[in-house]
Short mmCIF file of C-alpha atoms in Angstrom, two decimals:
data_model
loop_
_atom_site.label_atom_id
_atom_site.label_comp_id
_atom_site.label_asym_id
_atom_site.label_seq_id
_atom_site.Cartn_x
_atom_site.Cartn_y
_atom_site.Cartn_z
CA LYS O 220 118.79 66.34 15.21
CA GLN O 221 120.25 65.44 18.58
CA GLU O 222 123.91 64.44 18.54
CA VAL O 223 125.88 63.10 21.48
CA THR O 224 129.67 63.30 21.63
CA GLN O 225 132.01 61.68 24.11
CA ILE O 226 135.56 62.78 24.78
CA PRO O 227 138.07 61.22 25.00
CA ALA O 228 137.46 58.18 22.81
CA ALA O 229 139.98 56.21 24.85
CA LEU O 230 141.73 56.71 28.16
CA SER O 231 144.46 54.78 29.98
CA VAL O 232 145.22 55.58 33.62
CA PRO O 233 147.14 53.96 36.49
CA GLU O 234 145.14 52.37 39.27
CA GLY O 235 144.05 54.74 42.02
CA GLU O 236 143.69 57.80 39.83
CA ASN O 237 140.54 59.93 39.83
CA LEU O 238 139.20 60.51 36.33
CA VAL O 239 136.54 62.39 34.41
CA LEU O 240 134.69 61.28 31.30
CA ASN O 241 132.93 63.91 29.24
CA CYS O 242 129.67 63.86 27.30
CA SER O 243 128.12 66.69 25.29
CA PHE O 244 124.80 66.94 23.45
CA THR O 245 123.61 69.45 20.88
CA ASP O 246 119.95 69.94 21.88
CA SER O 247 119.23 70.87 25.48
CA ALA O 248 115.61 69.68 25.20
CA ILE O 249 116.23 66.34 26.89
CA TYR O 250 114.20 64.40 29.44
CA ASN O 251 117.12 62.64 31.08
CA LEU O 252 120.69 61.46 30.62
CA GLN O 253 121.98 58.01 31.40
CA TRP O 254 125.48 56.60 31.79
CA PHE O 255 126.10 52.95 30.91
CA ARG O 256 129.00 50.57 31.22
CA GLN O 257 129.72 47.97 28.52
CA ASP O 258 132.24 45.18 28.90
CA PRO O 259 133.73 43.71 25.69
CA GLY O 260 131.15 41.76 23.72
CA LYS O 261 128.60 42.18 26.49
CA GLY O 262 125.39 44.04 27.11
CA LEU O 263 124.93 47.42 28.74
CA THR O 264 124.73 48.00 32.47
CA SER O 265 123.03 51.16 33.65
CA LEU O 266 125.20 53.15 36.04
CA LEU O 267 123.43 56.42 36.70
CA LEU O 268 120.28 58.19 35.49
CA ILE O 269 119.96 61.97 35.82
CA GLN O 270 116.59 63.59 35.18
CA SER O 271 116.61 66.93 33.35
CA SER O 272 115.66 68.73 36.57
CA GLN O 273 118.58 67.27 38.49
CA ARG O 274 122.18 68.43 38.64
CA GLU O 275 123.92 65.24 39.72
CA GLN O 276 123.61 61.65 40.85
CA THR O 277 125.99 59.53 42.88
CA SER O 278 126.49 55.81 43.26
CA GLY O 279 129.48 54.58 45.23
CA ARG O 280 132.66 55.84 43.56
CA LEU O 281 130.70 57.26 40.62
CA ASN O 282 129.33 60.76 40.36
CA ALA O 283 127.57 62.13 37.30
CA SER O 284 126.71 65.77 36.76
CA LEU O 285 124.40 67.41 34.26
CA ASP O 286 124.42 70.97 32.93
CA LYS O 287 121.48 70.93 30.58
CA SER O 288 121.78 74.53 29.47
CA SER O 289 125.32 74.03 28.22
CA GLY O 290 124.65 70.53 26.91
CA ARG O 291 127.22 68.77 29.05
CA SER O 292 127.57 65.89 31.47
CA THR O 293 130.57 64.46 33.25
CA LEU O 294 131.11 61.07 34.86
CA TYR O 295 133.61 61.21 37.70
CA ILE O 296 135.21 57.95 38.84
CA ALA O 297 137.07 58.12 42.12
CA ALA O 298 140.02 55.90 43.02
CA SER O 299 139.91 53.91 39.79
CA GLN O 300 140.44 50.13 39.85
CA PRO O 301 141.37 47.63 37.11
CA GLY O 302 137.80 46.30 37.36
CA ASP O 303 136.57 49.68 36.11
CA SER O 304 138.10 48.93 32.70
CA ALA O 305 135.25 48.98 30.18
CA THR O 306 133.57 51.24 27.64
CA TYR O 307 131.40 53.96 29.14
CA LEU O 308 128.45 55.18 27.10
CA CYS O 309 126.43 58.33 27.58
CA ALA O 310 122.87 58.56 26.23
CA VAL O 311 120.13 61.20 26.32
CA THR O 312 116.37 60.76 25.99
CA ASP O 313 115.42 63.38 23.44
CA SER O 314 112.19 65.33 22.95
CA SER O 315 110.64 62.47 20.94
CA TYR O 316 111.36 59.96 23.73
CA LYS O 317 114.20 58.23 21.91
CA LEU O 318 117.49 57.30 23.59
CA ILE O 319 120.41 58.72 21.61
CA PHE O 320 123.90 57.39 22.34
CA GLY O 321 127.41 58.75 22.12
CA SER O 322 130.11 56.50 20.69
CA GLY O 323 131.66 55.86 24.10
CA THR O 324 134.92 56.23 25.99
CA ARG O 325 137.07 53.12 26.24
CA LEU O 326 138.74 53.11 29.67
CA LEU O 327 141.76 51.02 30.70
CA VAL O 328 142.90 51.13 34.32
CA ARG O 329 146.43 49.72 34.61
CA PRO O 330 147.39 47.82 37.79
CA ASP R 83 116.05 34.81 34.75
CA ALA R 84 117.20 37.97 33.01
CA ASP R 85 114.78 40.90 32.79
CA VAL R 86 115.36 41.15 29.03
CA THR R 87 116.18 37.98 27.11
CA GLN R 88 117.45 37.94 23.56
CA THR R 89 117.67 34.88 21.33
CA PRO R 90 119.82 33.69 19.72
CA ARG R 91 123.00 34.95 21.40
CA ASN R 92 125.07 34.36 18.29
CA ARG R 93 124.05 33.68 14.70
CA ILE R 94 125.86 33.27 11.42
CA THR R 95 123.70 33.47 8.31
CA LYS R 96 124.19 33.74 4.59
CA THR R 97 123.50 36.72 2.38
CA GLY R 98 119.89 36.79 1.21
CA LYS R 99 118.50 34.69 4.05
CA ARG R 100 115.64 35.82 6.25
CA ILE R 101 116.42 35.90 9.92
CA MET R 102 114.48 36.82 13.05
CA LEU R 103 115.92 38.02 16.33
CA GLU R 104 113.68 37.67 19.34
CA CYS R 105 113.34 39.65 22.52
CA SER R 106 111.21 39.09 25.59
CA GLN R 107 111.01 41.04 28.83
CA THR R 108 109.62 40.27 32.25
CA LYS R 109 109.53 43.84 33.58
CA GLY R 110 105.98 44.53 32.41
CA HIS R 111 107.02 47.66 30.53
CA ASP R 112 105.15 48.98 27.51
CA ARG R 113 108.16 50.50 25.74
CA MET R 114 110.58 48.34 23.80
CA TYR R 115 113.45 49.14 21.45
CA TRP R 116 115.88 47.56 19.00
CA TYR R 117 119.38 48.97 18.63
CA ARG R 118 122.37 48.04 16.56
CA GLN R 119 126.02 48.54 17.55
CA ASP R 120 128.95 48.56 15.16
CA PRO R 121 132.60 48.46 16.31
CA GLY R 122 133.76 51.81 17.65
CA LEU R 123 130.31 53.31 17.36
CA GLY R 124 127.54 53.92 19.82
CA LEU R 125 124.16 52.29 19.58
CA ARG R 126 121.81 53.35 16.81
CA LEU R 127 118.05 52.98 17.02
CA ILE R 128 116.39 50.67 14.48
CA TYR R 129 112.76 50.51 15.66
CA TYR R 130 110.82 51.29 18.79
CA SER R 131 107.38 50.53 20.19
CA PHE R 132 105.52 52.35 22.95
CA ASP R 133 102.77 49.74 23.15
CA VAL R 134 101.55 46.73 21.18
CA LYS R 135 99.73 48.91 18.63
CA ASP R 136 102.47 51.50 18.25
CA ILE R 137 105.51 50.80 16.06
CA ASN R 138 107.93 53.51 14.95
CA LYS R 139 111.00 53.65 12.73
CA GLY R 140 114.29 54.72 14.18
CA GLU R 141 117.22 56.28 12.39
CA ILE R 142 118.36 53.12 10.54
CA SER R 143 115.20 51.09 9.81
CA ASP R 144 115.89 50.31 6.13
CA GLY R 145 116.29 46.55 5.59
CA TYR R 146 114.62 45.71 8.90
CA SER R 147 111.07 45.04 10.11
CA VAL R 148 109.60 44.37 13.54
CA SER R 149 106.66 42.66 15.15
CA ARG R 150 105.23 43.39 18.60
CA GLN R 151 103.45 40.14 19.39
CA ALA R 152 102.58 41.03 22.97
CA GLN R 153 103.57 43.52 25.62
CA ALA R 154 106.50 41.27 26.53
CA LYS R 155 107.71 40.32 23.04
CA PHE R 156 109.31 42.37 20.30
CA SER R 157 110.98 40.68 17.31
CA LEU R 158 113.34 42.11 14.72
CA SER R 159 113.52 40.61 11.22
CA LEU R 160 116.01 40.98 8.43
CA GLU R 161 114.06 40.05 5.32
CA SER R 162 117.11 39.53 3.13
CA ALA R 163 120.31 39.74 5.13
CA ILE R 164 123.34 41.53 3.71
CA PRO R 165 126.95 41.63 5.01
CA ASN R 166 126.77 45.21 6.25
CA GLN R 167 124.07 44.12 8.68
CA THR R 168 126.77 42.25 10.57
CA ALA R 169 126.63 43.85 14.03
CA LEU R 170 125.72 43.44 17.67
CA TYR R 171 121.97 43.86 18.18
CA PHE R 172 120.42 44.94 21.45
CA CYS R 173 116.85 44.94 22.69
CA ALA R 174 115.82 47.27 25.50
CA THR R 175 112.78 48.17 27.54
CA SER R 176 111.77 51.15 29.63
CA GLU R 177 108.84 52.05 31.84
CA ASP R 178 108.65 55.78 31.39
CA LEU R 179 110.86 58.85 31.47
CA ASN R 180 111.38 58.65 35.20
CA TYR R 181 113.25 55.40 34.90
CA GLY R 182 116.19 54.23 32.86
CA TYR R 183 116.45 51.59 30.21
CA THR R 184 117.16 47.90 30.72
CA PHE R 185 119.10 46.17 27.97
CA GLY R 186 119.39 42.55 26.94
CA SER R 187 122.76 40.83 26.56
CA GLY R 188 122.73 41.26 22.80
CA THR R 189 122.72 39.08 19.69
CA ARG R 190 125.92 38.93 17.66
CA LEU R 191 124.88 38.53 14.03
CA THR R 192 127.30 37.74 11.24
CA VAL R 193 126.15 37.79 7.61
CA VAL R 194 128.52 36.00 5.24
#
């Protein structure tokens, strides 16, 4: 059974800092990995999608990497801003085409 | 209009009542999903459908049922609501594995 783990569960950083969020998964047989952002009480916004054949994707200040063989992904946020404060969720599409989520990292960027 | 619309946005219901949550999408995708989110936890899959004739149970389907009325509509029912079904419910759609998922804004359900 695929399991997705995100570390740390919560993170507080001063504005301007570069930071890394971690995601690990137990079964390397995935089709893709997706990072989402969730604001309190709100829906999910897709940030980046990495196919299993890709190593990384970039969008603005965000960069996500994927190492499928070791079951790991990282989300790098450059020059963090208070507006980046949210919960970040990692999810993998497993071999039966289901999207399996981690429990998220709650990020607070202090002004 | 939103790509994925969920109704209602918020609902309070009593234990034992039947309730239906509705989802519609305008993206023309075949695949639709229902997830539930509890505080501090990620999303867990309740049911999913890859086309109008294909319905599958997810990891937490007990106490729930679904109906795929059309390609664009996928409803989730709680036949007899119980307090531990209090959660945030999300509907999602996807085209295929080459594209990501699009989520609705969620329905906050409280069972008292």
